[in-house]
Structures are given as C-alpha cells and as structure tokens.
PDB file of C-alpha atoms and ligand atoms in Angstrom:
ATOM      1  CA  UNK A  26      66.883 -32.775 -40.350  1.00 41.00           C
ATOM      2  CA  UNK A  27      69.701 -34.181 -38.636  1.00 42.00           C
ATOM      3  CA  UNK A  28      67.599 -36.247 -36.110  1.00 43.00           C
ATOM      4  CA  UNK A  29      65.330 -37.336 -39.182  1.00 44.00           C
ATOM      5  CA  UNK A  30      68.914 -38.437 -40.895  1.00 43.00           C
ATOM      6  CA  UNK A  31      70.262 -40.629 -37.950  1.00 44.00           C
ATOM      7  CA  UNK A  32      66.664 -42.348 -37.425  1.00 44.00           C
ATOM      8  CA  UNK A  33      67.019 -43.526 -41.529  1.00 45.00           C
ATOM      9  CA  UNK A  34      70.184 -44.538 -41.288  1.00 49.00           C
ATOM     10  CA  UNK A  35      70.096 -46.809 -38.380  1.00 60.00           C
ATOM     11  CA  UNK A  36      67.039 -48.560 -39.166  1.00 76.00           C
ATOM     12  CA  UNK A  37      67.537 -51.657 -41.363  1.00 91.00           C
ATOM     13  CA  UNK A  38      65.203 -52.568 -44.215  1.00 93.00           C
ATOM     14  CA  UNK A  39      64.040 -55.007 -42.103  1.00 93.00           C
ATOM     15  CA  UNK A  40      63.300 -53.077 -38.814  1.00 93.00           C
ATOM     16  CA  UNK A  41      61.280 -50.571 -41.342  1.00 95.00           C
ATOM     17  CA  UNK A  42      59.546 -53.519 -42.619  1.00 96.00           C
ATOM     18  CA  UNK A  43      58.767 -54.858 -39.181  1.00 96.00           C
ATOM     19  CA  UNK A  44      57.220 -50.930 -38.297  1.00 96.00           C
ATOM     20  CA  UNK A  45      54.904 -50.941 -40.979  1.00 97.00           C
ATOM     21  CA  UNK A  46      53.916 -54.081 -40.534  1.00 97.00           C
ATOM     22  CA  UNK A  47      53.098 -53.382 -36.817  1.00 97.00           C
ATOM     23  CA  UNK A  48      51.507 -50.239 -37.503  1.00 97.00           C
ATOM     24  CA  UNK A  49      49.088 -51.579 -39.955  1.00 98.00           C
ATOM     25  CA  UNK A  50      48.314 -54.256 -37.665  1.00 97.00           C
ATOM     26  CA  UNK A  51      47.465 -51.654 -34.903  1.00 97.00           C
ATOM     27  CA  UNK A  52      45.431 -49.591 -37.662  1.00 97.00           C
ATOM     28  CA  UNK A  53      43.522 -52.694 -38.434  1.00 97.00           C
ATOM     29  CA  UNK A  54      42.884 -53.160 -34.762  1.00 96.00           C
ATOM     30  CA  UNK A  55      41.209 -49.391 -34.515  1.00 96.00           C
ATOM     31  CA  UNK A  56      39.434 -49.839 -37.778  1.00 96.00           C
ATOM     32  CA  UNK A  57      37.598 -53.048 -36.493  1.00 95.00           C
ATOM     33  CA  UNK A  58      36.810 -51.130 -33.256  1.00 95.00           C
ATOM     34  CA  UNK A  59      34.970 -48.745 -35.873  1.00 92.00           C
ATOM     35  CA  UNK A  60      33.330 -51.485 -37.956  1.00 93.00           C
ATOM     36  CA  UNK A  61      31.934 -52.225 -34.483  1.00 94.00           C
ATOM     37  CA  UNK A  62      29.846 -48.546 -34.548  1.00 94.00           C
ATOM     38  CA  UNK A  63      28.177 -49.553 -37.540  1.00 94.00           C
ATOM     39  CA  UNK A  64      26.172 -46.813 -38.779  1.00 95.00           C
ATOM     40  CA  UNK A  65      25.451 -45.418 -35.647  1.00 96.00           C
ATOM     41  CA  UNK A  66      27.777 -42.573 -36.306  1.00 95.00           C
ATOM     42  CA  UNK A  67      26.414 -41.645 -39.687  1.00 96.00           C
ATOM     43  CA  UNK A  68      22.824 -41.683 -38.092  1.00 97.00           C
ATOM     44  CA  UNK A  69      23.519 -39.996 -34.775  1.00 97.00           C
ATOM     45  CA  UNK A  70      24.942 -37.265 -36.957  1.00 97.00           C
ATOM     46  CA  UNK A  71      22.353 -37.301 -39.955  1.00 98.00           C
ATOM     47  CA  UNK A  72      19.364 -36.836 -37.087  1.00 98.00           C
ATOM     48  CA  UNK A  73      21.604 -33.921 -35.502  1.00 98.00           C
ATOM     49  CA  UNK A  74      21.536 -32.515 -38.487  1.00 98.00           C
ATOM     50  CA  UNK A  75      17.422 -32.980 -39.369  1.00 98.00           C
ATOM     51  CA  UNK A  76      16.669 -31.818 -35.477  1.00 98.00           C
ATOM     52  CA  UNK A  77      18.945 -28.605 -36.936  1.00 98.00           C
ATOM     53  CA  UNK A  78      17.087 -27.845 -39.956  1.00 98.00           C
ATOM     54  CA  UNK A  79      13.623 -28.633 -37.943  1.00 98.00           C
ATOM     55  CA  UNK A  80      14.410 -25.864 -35.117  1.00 98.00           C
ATOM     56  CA  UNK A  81      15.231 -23.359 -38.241  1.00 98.00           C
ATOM     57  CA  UNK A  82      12.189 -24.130 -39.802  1.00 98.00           C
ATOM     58  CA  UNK A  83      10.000 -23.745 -36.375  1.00 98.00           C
ATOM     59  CA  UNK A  84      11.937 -20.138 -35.920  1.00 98.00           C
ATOM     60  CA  UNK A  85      10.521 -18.885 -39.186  1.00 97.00           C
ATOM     61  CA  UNK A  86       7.232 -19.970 -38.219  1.00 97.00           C
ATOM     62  CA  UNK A  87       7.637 -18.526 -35.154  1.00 97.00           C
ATOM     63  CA  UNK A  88       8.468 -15.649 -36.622  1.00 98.00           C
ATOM     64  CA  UNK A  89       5.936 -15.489 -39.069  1.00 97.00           C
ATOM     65  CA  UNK A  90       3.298 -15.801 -36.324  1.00 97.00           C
ATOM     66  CA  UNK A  91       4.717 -12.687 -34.543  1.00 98.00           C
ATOM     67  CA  UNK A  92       4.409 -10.739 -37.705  1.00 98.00           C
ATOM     68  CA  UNK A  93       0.541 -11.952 -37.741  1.00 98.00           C
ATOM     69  CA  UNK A  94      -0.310 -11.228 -34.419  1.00 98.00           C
ATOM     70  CA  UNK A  95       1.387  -7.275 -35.433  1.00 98.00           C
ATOM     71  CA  UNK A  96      -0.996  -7.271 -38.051  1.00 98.00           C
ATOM     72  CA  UNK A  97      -4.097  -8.049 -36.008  1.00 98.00           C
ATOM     73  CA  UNK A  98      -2.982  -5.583 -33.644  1.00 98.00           C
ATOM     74  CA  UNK A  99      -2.641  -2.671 -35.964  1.00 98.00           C
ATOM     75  CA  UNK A 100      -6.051  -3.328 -37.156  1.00 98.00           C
ATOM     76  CA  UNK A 101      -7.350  -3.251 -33.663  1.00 98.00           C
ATOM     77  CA  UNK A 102      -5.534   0.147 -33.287  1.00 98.00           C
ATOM     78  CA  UNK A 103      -7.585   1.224 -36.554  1.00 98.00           C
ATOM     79  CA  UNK A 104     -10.863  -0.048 -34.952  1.00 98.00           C
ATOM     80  CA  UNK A 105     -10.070   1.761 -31.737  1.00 98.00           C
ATOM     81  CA  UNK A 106      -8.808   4.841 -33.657  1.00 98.00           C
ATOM     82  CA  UNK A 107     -12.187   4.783 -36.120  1.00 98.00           C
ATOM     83  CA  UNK A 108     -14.772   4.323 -32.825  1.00 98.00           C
ATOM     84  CA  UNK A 109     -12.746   7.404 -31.164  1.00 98.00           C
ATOM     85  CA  UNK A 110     -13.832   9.414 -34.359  1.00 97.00           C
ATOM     86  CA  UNK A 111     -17.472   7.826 -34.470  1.00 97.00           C
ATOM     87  CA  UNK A 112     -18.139   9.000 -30.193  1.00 97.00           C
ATOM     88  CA  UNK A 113     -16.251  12.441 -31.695  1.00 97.00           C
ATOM     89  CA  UNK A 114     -18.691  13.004 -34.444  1.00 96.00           C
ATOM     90  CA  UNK A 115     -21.601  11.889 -32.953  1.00 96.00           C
ATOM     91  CA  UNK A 116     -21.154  14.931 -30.575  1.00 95.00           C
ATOM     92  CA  UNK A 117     -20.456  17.093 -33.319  1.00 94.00           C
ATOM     93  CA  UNK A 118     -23.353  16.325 -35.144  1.00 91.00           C
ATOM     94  CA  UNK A 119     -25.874  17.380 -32.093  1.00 91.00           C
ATOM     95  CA  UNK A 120     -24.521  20.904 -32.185  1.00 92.00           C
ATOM     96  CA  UNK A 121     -24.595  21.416 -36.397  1.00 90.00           C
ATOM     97  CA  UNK A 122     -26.507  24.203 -37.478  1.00 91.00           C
ATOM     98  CA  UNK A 123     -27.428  22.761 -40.939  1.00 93.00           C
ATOM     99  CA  UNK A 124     -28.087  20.437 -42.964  1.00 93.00           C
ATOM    100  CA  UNK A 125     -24.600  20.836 -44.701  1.00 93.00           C
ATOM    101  CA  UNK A 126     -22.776  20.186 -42.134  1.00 93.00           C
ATOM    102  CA  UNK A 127     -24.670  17.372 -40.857  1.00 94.00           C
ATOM    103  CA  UNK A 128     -24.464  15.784 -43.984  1.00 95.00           C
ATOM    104  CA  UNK A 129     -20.757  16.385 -43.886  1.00 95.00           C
ATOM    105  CA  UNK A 130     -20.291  14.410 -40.323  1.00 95.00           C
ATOM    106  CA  UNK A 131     -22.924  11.999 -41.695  1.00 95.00           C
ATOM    107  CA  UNK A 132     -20.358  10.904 -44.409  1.00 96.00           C
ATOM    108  CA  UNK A 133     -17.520  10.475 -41.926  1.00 96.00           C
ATOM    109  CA  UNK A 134     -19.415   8.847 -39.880  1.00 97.00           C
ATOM    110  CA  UNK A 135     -20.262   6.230 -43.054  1.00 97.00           C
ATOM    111  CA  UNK A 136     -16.839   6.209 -43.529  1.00 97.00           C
ATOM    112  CA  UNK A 137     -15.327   5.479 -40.284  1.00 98.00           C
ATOM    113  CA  UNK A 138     -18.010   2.683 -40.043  1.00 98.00           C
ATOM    114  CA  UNK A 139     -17.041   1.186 -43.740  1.00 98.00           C
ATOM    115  CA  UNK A 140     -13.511   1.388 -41.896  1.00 98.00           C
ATOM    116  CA  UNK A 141     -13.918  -0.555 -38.925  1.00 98.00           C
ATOM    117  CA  UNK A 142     -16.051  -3.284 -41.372  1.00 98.00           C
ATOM    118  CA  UNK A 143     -12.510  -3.811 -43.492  1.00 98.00           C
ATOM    119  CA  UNK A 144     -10.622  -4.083 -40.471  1.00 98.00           C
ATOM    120  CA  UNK A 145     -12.594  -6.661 -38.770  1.00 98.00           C
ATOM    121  CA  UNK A 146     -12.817  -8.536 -42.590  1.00 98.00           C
ATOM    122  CA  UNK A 147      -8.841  -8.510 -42.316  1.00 98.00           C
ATOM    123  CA  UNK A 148      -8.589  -9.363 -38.538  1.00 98.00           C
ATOM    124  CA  UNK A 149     -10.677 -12.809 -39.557  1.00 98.00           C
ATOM    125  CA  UNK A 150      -8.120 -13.238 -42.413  1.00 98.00           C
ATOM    126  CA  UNK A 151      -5.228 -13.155 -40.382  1.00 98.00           C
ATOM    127  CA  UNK A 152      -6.717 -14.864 -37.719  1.00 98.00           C
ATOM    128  CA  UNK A 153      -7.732 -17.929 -40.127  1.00 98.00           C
ATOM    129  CA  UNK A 154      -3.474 -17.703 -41.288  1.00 97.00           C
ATOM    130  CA  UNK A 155      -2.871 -17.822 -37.750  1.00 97.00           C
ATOM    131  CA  UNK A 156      -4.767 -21.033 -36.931  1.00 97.00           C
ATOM    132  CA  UNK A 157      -2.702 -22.492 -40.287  1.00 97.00           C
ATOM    133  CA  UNK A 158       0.267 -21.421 -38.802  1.00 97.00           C
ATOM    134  CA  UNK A 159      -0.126 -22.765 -35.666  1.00 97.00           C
ATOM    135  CA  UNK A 160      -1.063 -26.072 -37.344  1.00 97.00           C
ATOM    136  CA  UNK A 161       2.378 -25.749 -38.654  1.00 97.00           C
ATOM    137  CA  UNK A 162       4.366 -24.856 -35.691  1.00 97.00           C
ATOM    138  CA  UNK A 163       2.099 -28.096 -33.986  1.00 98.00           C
ATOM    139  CA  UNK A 164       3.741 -30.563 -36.665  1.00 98.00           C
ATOM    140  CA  UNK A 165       7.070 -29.517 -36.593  1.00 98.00           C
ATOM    141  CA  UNK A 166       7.332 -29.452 -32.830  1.00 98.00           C
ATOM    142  CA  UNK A 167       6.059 -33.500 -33.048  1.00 98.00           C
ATOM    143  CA  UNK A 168       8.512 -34.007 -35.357  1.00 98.00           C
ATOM    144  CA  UNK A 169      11.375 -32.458 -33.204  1.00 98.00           C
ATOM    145  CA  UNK A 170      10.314 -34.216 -30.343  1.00 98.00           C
ATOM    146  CA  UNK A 171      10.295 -37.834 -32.563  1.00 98.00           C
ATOM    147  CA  UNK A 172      13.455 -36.941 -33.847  1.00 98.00           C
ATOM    148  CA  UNK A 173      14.886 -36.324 -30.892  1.00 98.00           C
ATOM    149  CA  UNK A 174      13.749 -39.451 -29.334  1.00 98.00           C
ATOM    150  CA  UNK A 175      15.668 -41.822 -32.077  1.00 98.00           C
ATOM    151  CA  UNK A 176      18.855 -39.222 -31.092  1.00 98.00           C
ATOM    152  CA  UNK A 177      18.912 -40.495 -27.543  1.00 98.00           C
ATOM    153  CA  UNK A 178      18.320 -44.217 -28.692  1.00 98.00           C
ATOM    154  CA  UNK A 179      20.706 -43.663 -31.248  1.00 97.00           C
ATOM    155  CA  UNK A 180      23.236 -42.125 -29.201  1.00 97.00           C
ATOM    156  CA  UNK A 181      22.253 -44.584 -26.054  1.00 97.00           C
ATOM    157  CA  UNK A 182      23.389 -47.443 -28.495  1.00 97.00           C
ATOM    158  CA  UNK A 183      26.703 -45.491 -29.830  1.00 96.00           C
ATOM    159  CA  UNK A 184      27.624 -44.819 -26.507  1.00 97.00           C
ATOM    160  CA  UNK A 185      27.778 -48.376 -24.799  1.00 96.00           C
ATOM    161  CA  UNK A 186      29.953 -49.432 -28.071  1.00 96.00           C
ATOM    162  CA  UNK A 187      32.340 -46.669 -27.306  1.00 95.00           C
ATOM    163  CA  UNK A 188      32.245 -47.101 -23.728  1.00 96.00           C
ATOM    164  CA  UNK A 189      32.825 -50.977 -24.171  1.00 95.00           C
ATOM    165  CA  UNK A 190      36.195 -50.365 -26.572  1.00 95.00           C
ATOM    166  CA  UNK A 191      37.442 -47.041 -25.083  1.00 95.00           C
ATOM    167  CA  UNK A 192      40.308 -49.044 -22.948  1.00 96.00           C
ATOM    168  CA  UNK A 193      41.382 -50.801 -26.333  1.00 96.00           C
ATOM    169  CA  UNK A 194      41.014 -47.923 -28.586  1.00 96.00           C
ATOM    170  CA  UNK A 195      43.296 -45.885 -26.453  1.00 97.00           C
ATOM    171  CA  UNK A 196      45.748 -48.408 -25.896  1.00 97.00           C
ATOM    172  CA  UNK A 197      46.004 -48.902 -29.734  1.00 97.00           C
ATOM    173  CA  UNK A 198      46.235 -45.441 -30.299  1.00 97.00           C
ATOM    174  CA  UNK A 199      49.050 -45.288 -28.047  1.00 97.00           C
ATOM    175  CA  UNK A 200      51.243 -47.865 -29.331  1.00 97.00           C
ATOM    176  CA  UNK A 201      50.049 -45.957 -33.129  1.00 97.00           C
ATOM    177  CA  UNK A 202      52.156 -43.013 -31.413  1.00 97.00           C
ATOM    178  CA  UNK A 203      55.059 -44.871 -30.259  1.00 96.00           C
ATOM    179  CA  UNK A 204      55.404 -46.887 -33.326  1.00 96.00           C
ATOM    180  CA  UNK A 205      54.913 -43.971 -35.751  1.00 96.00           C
ATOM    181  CA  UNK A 206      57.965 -42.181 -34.321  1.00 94.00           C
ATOM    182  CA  UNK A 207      59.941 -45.302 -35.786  1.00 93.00           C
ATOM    183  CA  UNK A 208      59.453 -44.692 -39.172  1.00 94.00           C
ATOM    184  CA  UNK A 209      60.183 -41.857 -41.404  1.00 94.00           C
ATOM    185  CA  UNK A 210      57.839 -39.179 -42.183  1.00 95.00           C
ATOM    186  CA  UNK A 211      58.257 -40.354 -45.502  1.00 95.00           C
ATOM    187  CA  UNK A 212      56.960 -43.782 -45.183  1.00 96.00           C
ATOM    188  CA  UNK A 213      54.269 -43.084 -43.048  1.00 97.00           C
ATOM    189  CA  UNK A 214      52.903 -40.705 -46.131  1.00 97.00           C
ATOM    190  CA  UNK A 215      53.288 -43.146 -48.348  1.00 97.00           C
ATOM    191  CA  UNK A 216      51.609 -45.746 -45.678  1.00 97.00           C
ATOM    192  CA  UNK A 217      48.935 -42.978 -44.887  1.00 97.00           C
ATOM    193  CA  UNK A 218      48.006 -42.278 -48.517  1.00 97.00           C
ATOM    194  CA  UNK A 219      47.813 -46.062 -49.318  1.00 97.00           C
ATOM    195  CA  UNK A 220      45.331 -46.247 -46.523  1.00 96.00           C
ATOM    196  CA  UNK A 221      43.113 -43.963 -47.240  1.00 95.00           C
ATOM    197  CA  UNK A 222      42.559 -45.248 -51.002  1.00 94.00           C
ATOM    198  CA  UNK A 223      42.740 -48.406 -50.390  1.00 92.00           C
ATOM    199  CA  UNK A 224      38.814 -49.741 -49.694  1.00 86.00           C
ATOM    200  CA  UNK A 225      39.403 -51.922 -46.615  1.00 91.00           C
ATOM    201  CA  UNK A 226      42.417 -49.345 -45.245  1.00 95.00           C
ATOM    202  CA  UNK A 227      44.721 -51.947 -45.926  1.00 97.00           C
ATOM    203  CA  UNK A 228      48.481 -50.169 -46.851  1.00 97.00           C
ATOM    204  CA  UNK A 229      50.887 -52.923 -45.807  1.00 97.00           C
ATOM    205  CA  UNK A 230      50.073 -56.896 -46.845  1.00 97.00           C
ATOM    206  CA  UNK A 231      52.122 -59.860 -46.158  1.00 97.00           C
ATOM    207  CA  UNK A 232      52.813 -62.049 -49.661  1.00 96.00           C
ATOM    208  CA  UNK A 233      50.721 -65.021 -49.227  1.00 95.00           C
ATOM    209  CA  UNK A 234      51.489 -68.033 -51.288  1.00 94.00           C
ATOM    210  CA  UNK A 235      53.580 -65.672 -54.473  1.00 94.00           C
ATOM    211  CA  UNK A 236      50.342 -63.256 -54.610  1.00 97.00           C
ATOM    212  CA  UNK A 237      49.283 -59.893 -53.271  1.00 96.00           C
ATOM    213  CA  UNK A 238      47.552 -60.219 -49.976  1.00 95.00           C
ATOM    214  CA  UNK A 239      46.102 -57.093 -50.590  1.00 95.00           C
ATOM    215  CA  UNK A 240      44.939 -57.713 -53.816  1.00 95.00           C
ATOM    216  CA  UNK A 241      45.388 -61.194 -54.576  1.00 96.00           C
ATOM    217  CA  UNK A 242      47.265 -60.888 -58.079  1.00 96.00           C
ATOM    218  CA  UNK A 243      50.450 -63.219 -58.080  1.00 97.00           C
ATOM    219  CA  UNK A 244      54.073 -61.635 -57.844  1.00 96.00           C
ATOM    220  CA  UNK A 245      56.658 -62.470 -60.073  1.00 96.00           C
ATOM    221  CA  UNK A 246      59.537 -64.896 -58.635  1.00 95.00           C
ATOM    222  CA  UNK A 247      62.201 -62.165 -59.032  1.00 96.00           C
ATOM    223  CA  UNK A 248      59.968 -60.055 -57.210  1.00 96.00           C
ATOM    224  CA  UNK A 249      58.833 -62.210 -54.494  1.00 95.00           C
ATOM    225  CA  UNK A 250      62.594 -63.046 -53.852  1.00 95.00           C
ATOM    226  CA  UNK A 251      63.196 -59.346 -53.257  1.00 95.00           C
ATOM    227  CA  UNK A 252      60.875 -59.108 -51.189  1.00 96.00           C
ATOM    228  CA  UNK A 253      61.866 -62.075 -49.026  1.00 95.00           C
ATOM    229  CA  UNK A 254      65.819 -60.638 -48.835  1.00 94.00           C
ATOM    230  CA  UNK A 255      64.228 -57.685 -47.521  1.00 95.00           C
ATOM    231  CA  UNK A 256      65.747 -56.051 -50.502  1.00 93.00           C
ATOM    232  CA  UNK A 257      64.087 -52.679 -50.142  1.00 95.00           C
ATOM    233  CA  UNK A 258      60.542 -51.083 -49.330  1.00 96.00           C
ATOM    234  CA  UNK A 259      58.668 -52.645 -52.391  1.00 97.00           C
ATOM    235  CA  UNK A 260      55.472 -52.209 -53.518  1.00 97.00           C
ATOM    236  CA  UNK A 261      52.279 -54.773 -55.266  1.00 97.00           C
ATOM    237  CA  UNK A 262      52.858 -53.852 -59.127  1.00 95.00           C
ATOM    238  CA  UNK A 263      48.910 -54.112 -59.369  1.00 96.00           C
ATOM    239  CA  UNK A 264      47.627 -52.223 -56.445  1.00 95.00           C
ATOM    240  CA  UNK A 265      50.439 -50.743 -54.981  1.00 96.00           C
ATOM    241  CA  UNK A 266      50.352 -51.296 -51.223  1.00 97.00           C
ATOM    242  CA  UNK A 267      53.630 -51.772 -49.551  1.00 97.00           C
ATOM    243  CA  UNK A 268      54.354 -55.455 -49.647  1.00 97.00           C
ATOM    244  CA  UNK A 269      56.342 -57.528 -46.798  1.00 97.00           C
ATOM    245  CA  UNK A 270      57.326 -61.029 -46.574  1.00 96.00           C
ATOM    246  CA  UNK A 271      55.426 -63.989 -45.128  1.00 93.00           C
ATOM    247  CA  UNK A 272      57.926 -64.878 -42.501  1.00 92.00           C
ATOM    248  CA  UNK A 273      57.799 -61.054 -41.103  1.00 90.00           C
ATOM    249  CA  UNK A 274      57.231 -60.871 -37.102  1.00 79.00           C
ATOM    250  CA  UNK A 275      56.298 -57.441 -35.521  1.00 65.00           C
TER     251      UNK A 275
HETATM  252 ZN1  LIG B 328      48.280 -55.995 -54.629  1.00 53.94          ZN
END
C-alpha cells in the first residue's frame, strides 16, 4: 500500500495523462498487429475443432465395427459348435437300436441344421452392416484428411504473419510492461475495462477540434477547458473513454 501511495502522489495529472496516453498508443500498436491475422485465428481454431469432432466420430465407428466383427464371430462359434453336434449324431445314429431313437437324433440333427441356416442368415446381415460401416469410416477418414489439409494452409499462412511481427509484438509488449507500472492499478482498470467495451479497443482519445475523438460528440467549453488545464482524469460524457488534450506528447 505504501509503495502504491508514493507512486500516486508523485505523479502529476499530467504525467498520468501522458501514461495513458502512451499506453493506448502501444495497445493500438498490438491490436493492428492482430487486425493483421485476420481470421486466420478464428479458422485455424474452428478446423481444430471440426478435425476433433471428426476423429470422435471415426472412434465410434470404429468401435461399432469391432462390435460387428464380435457378432460374426459368435455366430461362427455357433456354426462350428452345431457341425460338432451334426459329426456327433451322425455316429450316434449308426449304432440306434430303433426307430425311436433314430427318430430322436433325426430331429436334432434337423435342428442343428435349421441352426447353422439362421446363423449364416445373420452372418450376411452383419456382414452387409459391415460394408455400410466401412463406407462410413471411408468418408470420414477423406474428410479428416481434407480438413487437415486447409489446417496446414491455414496455419502455414498464420504463421508467416506471426513470424513477420513477432520482433514488434514483443517489443510493444515490453514497453506495455514498463509503462503499466506507471500508473495506478486503479487507472489501468478503469483503462482496461474501457477497452474491452469499447468496439475498436479504444480507452484513451485525444479531443479533436471540441469533440470526442472516440466518439465524435462535441464537449462542452467548460469541459474542454478542464481538460486542457489538465484539471483531473476526465472522462467523454457520451461514451465515457478517458479523454486527454490535443497538445498531449507521450
Ligand atoms: Zn466520446
């Protein structure tokens, strides 16, 4: 608190004025470097996010194509299981001793043949949802591979922006850090707050010809004057941002 006390009181209206006024103009400076990007942000991220939900998407299908391929297999293991107990039968029914019982192994036998007909029915089913599926798993790997081929031009693109403004965007941000410690905390929320709601990020605006240069609406002479004198922090009655006077240097 103390240090936060001492920095207040030795810096003049005028000096706080002057900080603002410099640290919008550095804020300005980063934003343009941003307007540079474009959309290429929002798009790099928005096909990050399809390629995402695309990989989900080909997991279940994955999925669902190991769960067919159990199926098929269990019926196999009824087909094998059913032609065990045909070859077993068959050498019962050479040693029967009547007509009962051959009758009796005659009806298994029926059975065990009606048994290995269903299975091979459902094997074809599942084999038909397995071509579907794999018609499925087919598109969405194209589309993964499409998506992921505007990603790298996307990215290529975002990348030589960056690259191009990385020495000015870090030399901004720097002289963001020194300047910040300057001000007050409390001035650099107000200043913070006013950029963020204000559309073009603009906080602090010089007065250009008696009006706003924020928002352009005229300032009243007593105002205006105040302003000039470097009165106190003071603020556009219609928008609010933080307003300095035209003769300010940084
Ligand atoms: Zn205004």
């Amino acid at each position: 608190m103390a240090v936060k006390k001492t920095k207040e009181t030795n810096t003049t209206i005028s000096e706080k004025l002057e900080g603002l006024f410099e640290l919008q103009n550095v804020d300005s400076g980063i934003d343009k470097l941003q307007i540079l990007r474009g959309e290429l942000p929002l798009e790099v991220s928005d096909l990050e996010e399809q390629i995402d939900k695309l990989n989900n998407h080909l997991l279940d299908e994955s999925d669902n194509e190991a769960k067919i391929n159990n199926l098929i297999l269990e019926q196999n293991e009824k087909i094998k299981n059913s032609e065990a107990l045909i070859e077993k039968y068959n050498k019962q029914q050479m040693k029967v001793r009547n007509n009962r019982e051959f009758d009796a192994i005659n009806k298994e036998l029926e059975f065990q043949a009606l048994e290995i007909q269903l299975a091979n029915k459902k094997i074809t089913s599942f084999e038909s949802d397995l071509e579907e599926n794999g018609g499925k798993i087919k598109l969405v790997k194209a589309k993964i591979r499409e998506r992921k081929k505007f990603l790298k031009t996307k990215k290529g693109e975002l990348d030589v922006i960056v690259k191009s403004t990385e020495k000015d965007e870090a030399k901004f941000n720097s002289q963001k850090k020194k300047i910040s410690k300057g001000i007050e905390d409390r001035l650099i929320n107000i200043y913070e707050n006013l950029r963020t709601t204000s559309k073009n990020g603009l906080a602090v605006v010089q007065v250009d010809r008696g009006a706003c240069g924020g928002c352009f609406s005229s300032i009243t002479a007593q105002h205006n004057l105040n302003i000039k004198l470097r009165k106190d922090i003071l603020f556009c009655e219609n928008c609010g941002r933080i307003l300095v006077p035209d003769d300010i240097v940084e």
